[in-house]
């Protein structure tokens, strides 16, 4: 007689509930943030092509500036989660406040650089003479919102470390709605043009930062945590963030090299590459949601001196990453013939896109493992290894990608190089997690 399969062990069900409860809201918040730029583009696009071109240049600069400091969220999540696991909520929130103060200082420094250098930055990015004035206007005004956005990153890390991903989702949705309403009102109602779009975005960003600060301050008062800046704590937050900054810059270098190579291949290839990169980024958001859950869960287990729980959670999240990657890959293969015409009617671009997209589909299970293990090691505070591993990956990827125009193979060969990059990342991360060296328990690493 065939017996029914045994129910999953309680620990697996517990891990699944934790992953879902943290990852689903995190995914919503991750997707909501890029919608800011989409709303701005839709509204500014009706002002004219020069205005939209100016927005594109300024938005690229602003996105790069903010993404460089994403370590404010990652490092804060790991540090706060450890202290939550150790049962010291006051210290957890105090650590989070150090990250927020660091975000404010970095934001002020970015403004000091961006305001006087805006014309030069716009020129370096190749804005046309007609688009440059609009790009400079948008960049200068929007740079005033960078401190708020960095505070949002740090405060998001605090709440994730406290195992709360719902509040960031609600704040992201509210910010998105406010941004849309303010942009429409200031651009068209007040007749401020592209400046109105920039001011609307700044006001929405500041409002989001204020909402986060209200939540964090309430938590600090509830648990008796100090809100004053602490030089030693801010310095410690900066030191913890440096390796993650190196990792992020290395990853950005990979994407920039890939785009530069695609541009050298021709207009058809760069157009197809941009479409693939957009789809790849969307899937990355979903996989990154599991990684965010991993940061919070792993940090908490290690802070509670529960090495076994950390290993079990890591193992379960890797399974989630593999399954998610297989599902995404299968979806790409199934909808590929229907999806491609939605992005372009150019037959040459479609023909270039289809085989390269198949490579992306095949590499999704690898991406699932990479994102999860990346989150696990971030949650463990293993930033130094992540930095060296990403630098090694960049060293392998760069020469391979730069050879693509020489050896041929077009865009498909370039995305095979991207698949190689993800494979190298998977190997380096898997070797680290298998070694167990990432498992350092206690309230601090």
Coordinates of C-alpha atoms in Angstrom, one line a residue:
X1 CA 0.0 0.0 0.0
X2 CA 1.3 3.5 -0.9
X3 CA 1.7 5.6 2.2
X4 CA 1.0 9.2 2.2
X5 CA 4.2 11.4 2.3
X6 CA 5.3 12.4 5.7
X7 CA 4.4 16.0 6.6
X8 CA 7.3 18.4 6.6
X9 CA 9.1 18.9 9.9
X10 CA 7.8 21.7 12.1
X11 CA 11.1 23.7 11.5
X12 CA 10.6 23.7 7.8
X13 CA 7.0 25.0 8.1
X14 CA 8.2 27.6 10.5
X15 CA 11.0 28.7 8.1
X16 CA 8.5 28.8 5.2
X17 CA 6.1 31.0 7.2
X18 CA 8.9 33.4 8.2
X19 CA 10.2 33.6 4.6
X20 CA 6.8 34.3 3.2
X21 CA 5.9 36.9 5.8
X22 CA 9.1 38.8 5.2
X23 CA 9.7 38.3 1.5
X24 CA 6.2 39.1 0.1
X25 CA 6.0 42.7 1.7
X26 CA 9.7 43.2 0.8
X27 CA 9.0 42.4 -2.8
X28 CA 6.1 44.9 -2.9
X29 CA 8.4 47.6 -1.5
X30 CA 11.2 46.8 -3.9
X31 CA 8.8 47.0 -6.9
X32 CA 7.2 50.2 -5.7
X33 CA 10.5 52.2 -5.5
X34 CA 11.3 52.0 -9.3
X35 CA 7.8 53.2 -10.0
X36 CA 8.9 56.7 -8.9
X37 CA 11.0 57.1 -12.0
X38 CA 8.3 55.6 -14.2
X39 CA 5.7 58.1 -12.9
X40 CA 8.1 61.0 -13.4
X41 CA 8.8 59.7 -17.0
X42 CA 5.1 59.4 -17.9
X43 CA 4.3 62.9 -16.6
X44 CA 7.4 64.7 -17.9
X45 CA 7.2 62.8 -21.3
X46 CA 4.1 64.9 -22.2
X47 CA 6.2 68.1 -21.8
X48 CA 8.4 67.2 -24.7
X49 CA 11.3 65.1 -25.9
X50 CA 14.1 67.4 -24.6
X51 CA 12.5 67.4 -21.1
X52 CA 12.2 63.6 -21.1
X53 CA 15.8 63.2 -22.3
X54 CA 16.9 65.6 -19.5
X55 CA 15.0 63.5 -17.0
X56 CA 16.6 60.3 -18.3
X57 CA 20.1 61.6 -17.7
X58 CA 19.4 63.1 -14.3
X59 CA 17.5 60.0 -13.2
X60 CA 20.4 57.8 -14.2
X61 CA 22.8 59.9 -12.1
X62 CA 20.5 60.0 -9.1
X63 CA 19.8 56.3 -9.2
X64 CA 23.5 55.6 -9.4
X65 CA 24.2 57.9 -6.4
X66 CA 21.5 56.3 -4.2
X67 CA 22.3 52.7 -5.3
X68 CA 26.0 53.1 -4.2
X69 CA 24.8 53.6 -0.7
X70 CA 22.4 50.6 -0.5
X71 CA 24.8 49.2 2.1
X72 CA 23.0 51.5 4.5
X73 CA 20.1 49.1 4.4
X74 CA 22.1 45.8 4.1
X75 CA 24.6 46.5 7.0
X76 CA 21.9 47.9 9.2
X77 CA 19.6 45.0 8.7
X78 CA 22.3 42.5 9.7
X79 CA 23.5 44.5 12.8
X80 CA 20.0 45.2 14.1
X81 CA 18.8 41.6 13.5
X82 CA 21.7 40.2 15.5
X83 CA 20.8 42.3 18.5
X84 CA 17.1 41.4 18.1
X85 CA 18.2 37.7 18.3
X86 CA 20.2 38.5 21.4
X87 CA 17.1 40.0 23.0
X88 CA 18.5 43.5 23.3
X89 CA 15.9 45.7 21.4
X90 CA 17.3 48.9 22.9
X91 CA 20.8 48.2 21.5
X92 CA 19.2 47.1 18.2
X93 CA 17.4 50.4 17.8
X94 CA 20.5 52.3 18.9
X95 CA 22.5 50.5 16.2
X96 CA 19.8 51.5 13.7
X97 CA 20.0 55.2 14.8
X98 CA 23.8 55.1 14.1
X99 CA 23.0 54.0 10.6
X100 CA 20.4 56.7 10.2
X101 CA 22.9 59.4 11.4
X102 CA 25.4 58.1 8.9
X103 CA 22.8 58.3 6.1
X104 CA 22.2 62.0 7.0
X105 CA 25.9 62.8 6.9
X106 CA 26.5 61.0 3.6
X107 CA 23.4 62.7 2.1
X108 CA 24.7 66.2 3.1
X109 CA 28.0 65.3 1.5
X110 CA 26.3 64.2 -1.7
X111 CA 24.4 67.5 -1.9
X112 CA 27.6 69.4 -1.4
X113 CA 29.1 67.6 -4.4
X114 CA 26.0 67.4 -6.7
X115 CA 24.9 71.1 -6.6
X116 CA 28.1 72.7 -8.0
X117 CA 29.1 69.8 -10.3
X118 CA 25.6 69.2 -11.9
X119 CA 26.5 70.8 -15.3
X120 CA 29.7 68.8 -15.5
X121 CA 28.0 65.6 -14.5
X122 CA 25.3 66.1 -17.1
X123 CA 27.9 66.8 -19.8
X124 CA 29.8 63.7 -18.9
X125 CA 26.7 61.6 -19.4
X126 CA 26.4 63.0 -22.9
X127 CA 23.2 65.1 -22.6
X128 CA 22.4 67.1 -25.8
X129 CA 22.4 70.9 -25.8
X130 CA 18.6 70.9 -25.7
X131 CA 18.3 68.3 -23.0
X132 CA 21.1 69.5 -20.7
X133 CA 19.3 72.6 -19.1
X134 CA 16.4 70.3 -18.1
X135 CA 18.8 67.6 -16.8
X136 CA 20.7 70.2 -14.7
X137 CA 17.4 71.6 -13.3
X138 CA 16.1 68.2 -12.3
X139 CA 19.4 67.0 -10.9
X140 CA 20.0 70.1 -8.7
X141 CA 16.5 70.1 -7.2
X142 CA 16.2 66.3 -6.8
X143 CA 19.6 66.0 -5.2
X144 CA 18.1 67.9 -2.2
X145 CA 16.0 64.7 -1.6
X146 CA 19.1 62.4 -1.5
X147 CA 19.5 62.7 2.3
X148 CA 15.9 61.7 2.7
X149 CA 16.4 58.7 0.4
X150 CA 19.5 57.6 2.3
X151 CA 17.5 57.9 5.6
X152 CA 14.9 55.7 4.0
X153 CA 17.5 53.1 3.1
X154 CA 18.9 53.1 6.7
X155 CA 15.5 53.1 8.3
X156 CA 14.3 50.3 6.0
X157 CA 17.3 48.3 7.3
X158 CA 16.3 49.0 10.9
X159 CA 12.8 47.7 10.4
X160 CA 13.9 44.7 8.4
X161 CA 16.3 43.9 11.2
X162 CA 13.3 44.1 13.6
X163 CA 11.6 41.5 11.3
X164 CA 9.2 44.1 10.0
X165 CA 8.9 44.3 6.2
X166 CA 5.2 45.4 6.2
X167 CA 5.9 49.0 7.3
X168 CA 8.4 49.6 4.4
X169 CA 5.7 48.3 2.0
X170 CA 3.1 50.7 3.3
X171 CA 5.5 53.6 3.3
X172 CA 6.6 52.8 -0.3
X173 CA 3.0 52.6 -1.5
X174 CA 2.2 55.9 0.2
X175 CA 5.3 57.5 -1.2
X176 CA 4.5 56.3 -4.7
X177 CA 0.9 57.7 -4.5
X178 CA 2.1 61.0 -3.1
X179 CA 4.8 61.3 -5.8
X180 CA 2.3 60.8 -8.6
X181 CA -0.2 63.3 -7.2
X182 CA 2.5 65.9 -6.5
X183 CA 4.1 65.5 -9.9
X184 CA 0.8 66.0 -11.7
X185 CA -0.2 69.0 -9.6
X186 CA 3.1 70.8 -9.7
X187 CA 4.0 70.0 -13.4
X188 CA 0.6 70.9 -14.9
X189 CA -1.5 72.5 -12.2
X190 CA 1.2 74.9 -11.0
X191 CA 2.9 75.0 -14.4
X192 CA 6.4 74.4 -13.0
X193 CA 7.4 72.0 -15.8
X194 CA 10.3 69.6 -15.1
X195 CA 11.2 71.6 -11.9
X196 CA 7.7 70.7 -10.6
X197 CA 8.4 67.0 -11.2
X198 CA 11.7 67.3 -9.2
X199 CA 10.1 69.1 -6.3
X200 CA 7.2 66.6 -6.2
X201 CA 9.7 63.8 -5.9
X202 CA 11.7 65.6 -3.2
X203 CA 8.6 66.2 -1.1
X204 CA 7.5 62.6 -1.5
X205 CA 10.9 61.4 -0.5
X206 CA 11.1 63.7 2.6
X207 CA 7.6 62.5 3.6
X208 CA 8.8 58.9 3.4
X209 CA 11.8 59.6 5.5
X210 CA 9.6 61.4 8.1
X211 CA 7.3 58.4 8.3
X212 CA 10.2 56.1 8.9
X213 CA 11.7 58.4 11.5
X214 CA 8.4 58.5 13.4
X215 CA 8.3 54.7 13.6
X216 CA 11.9 54.4 14.6
X217 CA 11.7 57.2 17.2
X218 CA 8.6 55.7 18.8
X219 CA 10.4 52.4 19.0
X220 CA 13.5 54.1 20.6
X221 CA 11.4 55.8 23.2
X222 CA 9.5 52.6 24.0
X223 CA 12.7 50.7 24.6
X224 CA 14.7 53.5 26.1
X225 CA 17.2 53.8 23.3
X226 CA 19.1 57.0 22.8
X227 CA 18.5 59.1 19.7
X228 CA 21.6 61.2 19.9
X229 CA 24.4 60.8 17.4
X230 CA 27.2 58.6 18.7
X231 CA 30.6 59.1 16.9
X232 CA 31.8 55.6 17.7
X233 CA 28.6 54.0 16.6
X234 CA 28.5 56.0 13.3
X235 CA 32.1 55.1 12.7
X236 CA 31.3 51.4 13.3
X237 CA 28.4 51.6 10.9
X238 CA 30.6 53.2 8.2
X239 CA 33.3 50.5 8.7
X240 CA 30.7 47.7 8.4
X241 CA 29.4 49.3 5.2
X242 CA 32.7 49.7 3.4
X243 CA 33.0 46.0 2.2
X244 CA 29.4 46.1 1.0
X245 CA 30.1 49.3 -0.8
X246 CA 33.0 47.6 -2.6
X247 CA 30.7 44.7 -3.5
X248 CA 28.0 47.0 -4.8
X249 CA 30.5 49.0 -6.9
X250 CA 31.9 45.8 -8.4
X251 CA 28.4 44.6 -9.3
X252 CA 27.6 48.0 -10.9
X253 CA 30.9 47.7 -12.9
X254 CA 29.7 44.3 -14.2
X255 CA 26.4 45.9 -15.4
X256 CA 28.2 48.9 -16.9
X257 CA 30.7 46.7 -18.8
X258 CA 27.8 44.6 -20.2
X259 CA 26.0 47.7 -21.4
X260 CA 29.1 49.2 -22.9
X261 CA 29.8 45.9 -24.8
X262 CA 26.3 45.7 -26.0
X263 CA 26.6 49.3 -27.3
X264 CA 29.7 48.3 -29.3
X265 CA 27.8 45.5 -30.9
X266 CA 25.4 47.9 -32.6
X267 CA 22.1 49.7 -32.2
X268 CA 20.0 46.5 -32.6
X269 CA 22.0 44.7 -29.9
X270 CA 21.9 47.6 -27.3
X271 CA 18.2 48.0 -27.8
X272 CA 17.6 44.2 -27.2
X273 CA 20.1 44.3 -24.3
X274 CA 18.1 47.1 -22.6
X275 CA 14.9 45.1 -22.9
X276 CA 16.5 42.0 -21.4
X277 CA 18.2 44.0 -18.6
X278 CA 14.8 45.4 -17.7
X279 CA 13.3 41.9 -17.4
X280 CA 16.3 40.5 -15.6
X281 CA 16.1 43.4 -13.1
X282 CA 12.4 42.6 -12.5
X283 CA 13.1 39.0 -11.7
X284 CA 16.0 40.1 -9.5
X285 CA 13.6 42.1 -7.4
X286 CA 11.6 39.0 -6.7
X287 CA 14.7 37.0 -5.8
X288 CA 16.1 39.8 -3.8
X289 CA 12.9 39.7 -1.6
X290 CA 14.0 36.2 -0.5
X291 CA 17.5 37.5 0.1
X292 CA 16.1 40.3 2.3
X293 CA 14.2 37.7 4.3
X294 CA 17.5 35.9 4.6
X295 CA 19.3 38.9 6.0
X296 CA 16.8 39.4 8.7
X297 CA 16.3 35.7 9.6
X298 CA 20.0 34.7 9.6
X299 CA 21.0 37.8 11.6
X300 CA 18.4 36.9 14.3
X301 CA 19.4 33.3 14.6
X302 CA 23.1 34.1 14.9
X303 CA 22.4 36.8 17.4
X304 CA 20.4 34.2 19.5
X305 CA 23.5 31.8 19.3
X306 CA 21.4 29.4 17.3
X307 CA 23.9 28.1 14.7
X308 CA 21.7 25.1 13.9
X309 CA 18.7 27.3 13.2
X310 CA 20.8 29.5 10.9
X311 CA 22.0 26.5 8.9
X312 CA 18.4 25.1 8.6
X313 CA 17.1 28.5 7.5
X314 CA 19.9 28.9 5.0
X315 CA 19.2 25.4 3.5
X316 CA 15.5 26.2 3.2
X317 CA 16.0 29.5 1.6
X318 CA 18.3 28.0 -1.0
X319 CA 15.5 25.6 -1.8
X320 CA 13.2 28.5 -2.2
X321 CA 15.7 30.3 -4.4
X322 CA 16.1 27.2 -6.7
X323 CA 12.4 26.7 -7.1
X324 CA 11.8 30.4 -7.7
X325 CA 14.5 30.4 -10.4
X326 CA 13.1 27.4 -12.1
X327 CA 9.6 28.9 -12.1
X328 CA 10.9 32.2 -13.5
X329 CA 13.0 30.5 -16.1
X330 CA 10.0 28.3 -17.3
X331 CA 7.8 31.4 -17.5
X332 CA 10.3 33.2 -19.7
X333 CA 10.5 30.2 -22.0
X334 CA 6.7 29.9 -22.2
X335 CA 5.8 33.6 -22.7
X336 CA 8.9 34.5 -24.8
X337 CA 7.1 34.5 -28.1
X338 CA 4.3 36.7 -26.7
X339 CA 6.5 38.9 -24.5
X340 CA 9.0 40.1 -27.0
X341 CA 6.5 41.9 -29.3
X342 CA 5.2 43.9 -26.3
X343 CA 8.6 45.7 -26.1
X344 CA 9.4 46.1 -29.8
X345 CA 8.0 45.7 -33.3
X346 CA 11.4 45.8 -34.9
X347 CA 12.0 42.4 -36.4
X348 CA 15.8 42.6 -36.1
X349 CA 15.6 43.4 -32.4
X350 CA 13.2 40.6 -31.9
X351 CA 15.5 38.1 -33.6
X352 CA 18.4 39.3 -31.5
X353 CA 16.3 39.2 -28.3
X354 CA 14.9 35.7 -28.5
X355 CA 18.0 33.5 -28.2
X356 CA 19.6 35.8 -25.6
X357 CA 16.4 35.7 -23.5
X358 CA 16.7 31.9 -23.6
X359 CA 20.1 32.1 -21.9
X360 CA 18.6 34.3 -19.2
X361 CA 15.9 31.7 -18.6
X362 CA 18.4 28.9 -18.3
X363 CA 20.4 30.9 -15.8
X364 CA 17.5 31.8 -13.4
X365 CA 18.0 28.8 -11.1
X366 CA 21.6 29.9 -10.7
X367 CA 20.4 33.4 -10.0
X368 CA 18.0 32.1 -7.3
X369 CA 20.9 30.5 -5.4
X370 CA 23.1 33.6 -5.8
X371 CA 20.6 36.0 -4.4
X372 CA 19.7 33.8 -1.5
X373 CA 23.3 33.1 -0.5
X374 CA 24.2 36.8 -0.9
X375 CA 21.4 37.6 1.6
X376 CA 22.5 34.9 4.0
X377 CA 26.1 36.1 4.1
X378 CA 24.9 39.7 4.4
X379 CA 22.7 38.7 7.4
X380 CA 25.8 37.0 8.9
X381 CA 27.7 40.3 8.5
X382 CA 30.2 38.6 6.2
X383 CA 30.7 41.7 4.1
X384 CA 34.5 41.3 3.7
X385 CA 34.2 38.0 2.0
X386 CA 31.3 39.3 -0.2
X387 CA 33.6 42.2 -1.3
X388 CA 36.5 39.9 -2.3
X389 CA 34.2 37.4 -4.0
X390 CA 32.6 40.1 -6.1
X391 CA 36.0 41.6 -7.0
X392 CA 37.1 38.1 -8.2
X393 CA 33.9 37.7 -10.2
X394 CA 34.5 41.1 -11.9
X395 CA 38.1 40.1 -12.7
X396 CA 36.8 36.9 -14.5
X397 CA 33.8 38.6 -16.2
X398 CA 35.5 41.7 -17.6
X399 CA 37.9 40.0 -20.0
X400 CA 35.4 37.5 -21.1
X401 CA 32.8 40.2 -21.9
X402 CA 35.3 42.4 -23.6
X403 CA 36.2 39.6 -25.9
X404 CA 32.6 39.2 -27.2
X405 CA 32.9 41.8 -30.0
X406 CA 36.2 40.1 -31.0
X407 CA 35.2 36.4 -31.0
X408 CA 31.6 37.0 -32.2
X409 CA 28.4 35.6 -31.0
X410 CA 26.6 38.9 -30.6
X411 CA 24.2 39.6 -27.7
X412 CA 23.7 35.9 -27.0
X413 CA 27.4 35.5 -26.3
X414 CA 27.3 38.5 -24.0
X415 CA 24.5 37.0 -22.0
X416 CA 26.4 33.7 -21.8
X417 CA 29.2 35.8 -20.2
X418 CA 26.6 37.2 -17.8
X419 CA 25.5 33.6 -17.0
X420 CA 29.2 32.8 -16.4
X421 CA 29.4 35.8 -14.0
X422 CA 26.4 34.4 -12.0
X423 CA 27.9 30.9 -12.0
X424 CA 31.2 32.3 -10.6
X425 CA 29.2 34.2 -7.9
X426 CA 27.3 31.0 -7.0
X427 CA 30.5 29.0 -6.7
X428 CA 32.2 31.5 -4.4
X429 CA 29.1 32.0 -2.2
X430 CA 28.4 28.2 -2.0
X431 CA 32.0 27.5 -1.0
X432 CA 31.7 30.1 1.8
X433 CA 28.4 28.8 3.1
X434 CA 29.6 25.2 3.0
X435 CA 32.8 26.1 5.0
X436 CA 30.7 27.3 7.9
X437 CA 33.1 30.3 8.4
X438 CA 30.2 32.7 8.1
X439 CA 28.6 31.3 11.2
X440 CA 29.7 33.7 14.0
X441 CA 27.2 33.9 16.8
X442 CA 26.5 36.6 19.3
X443 CA 25.1 40.1 19.4
X444 CA 28.0 41.4 17.4
X445 CA 30.2 39.7 14.8

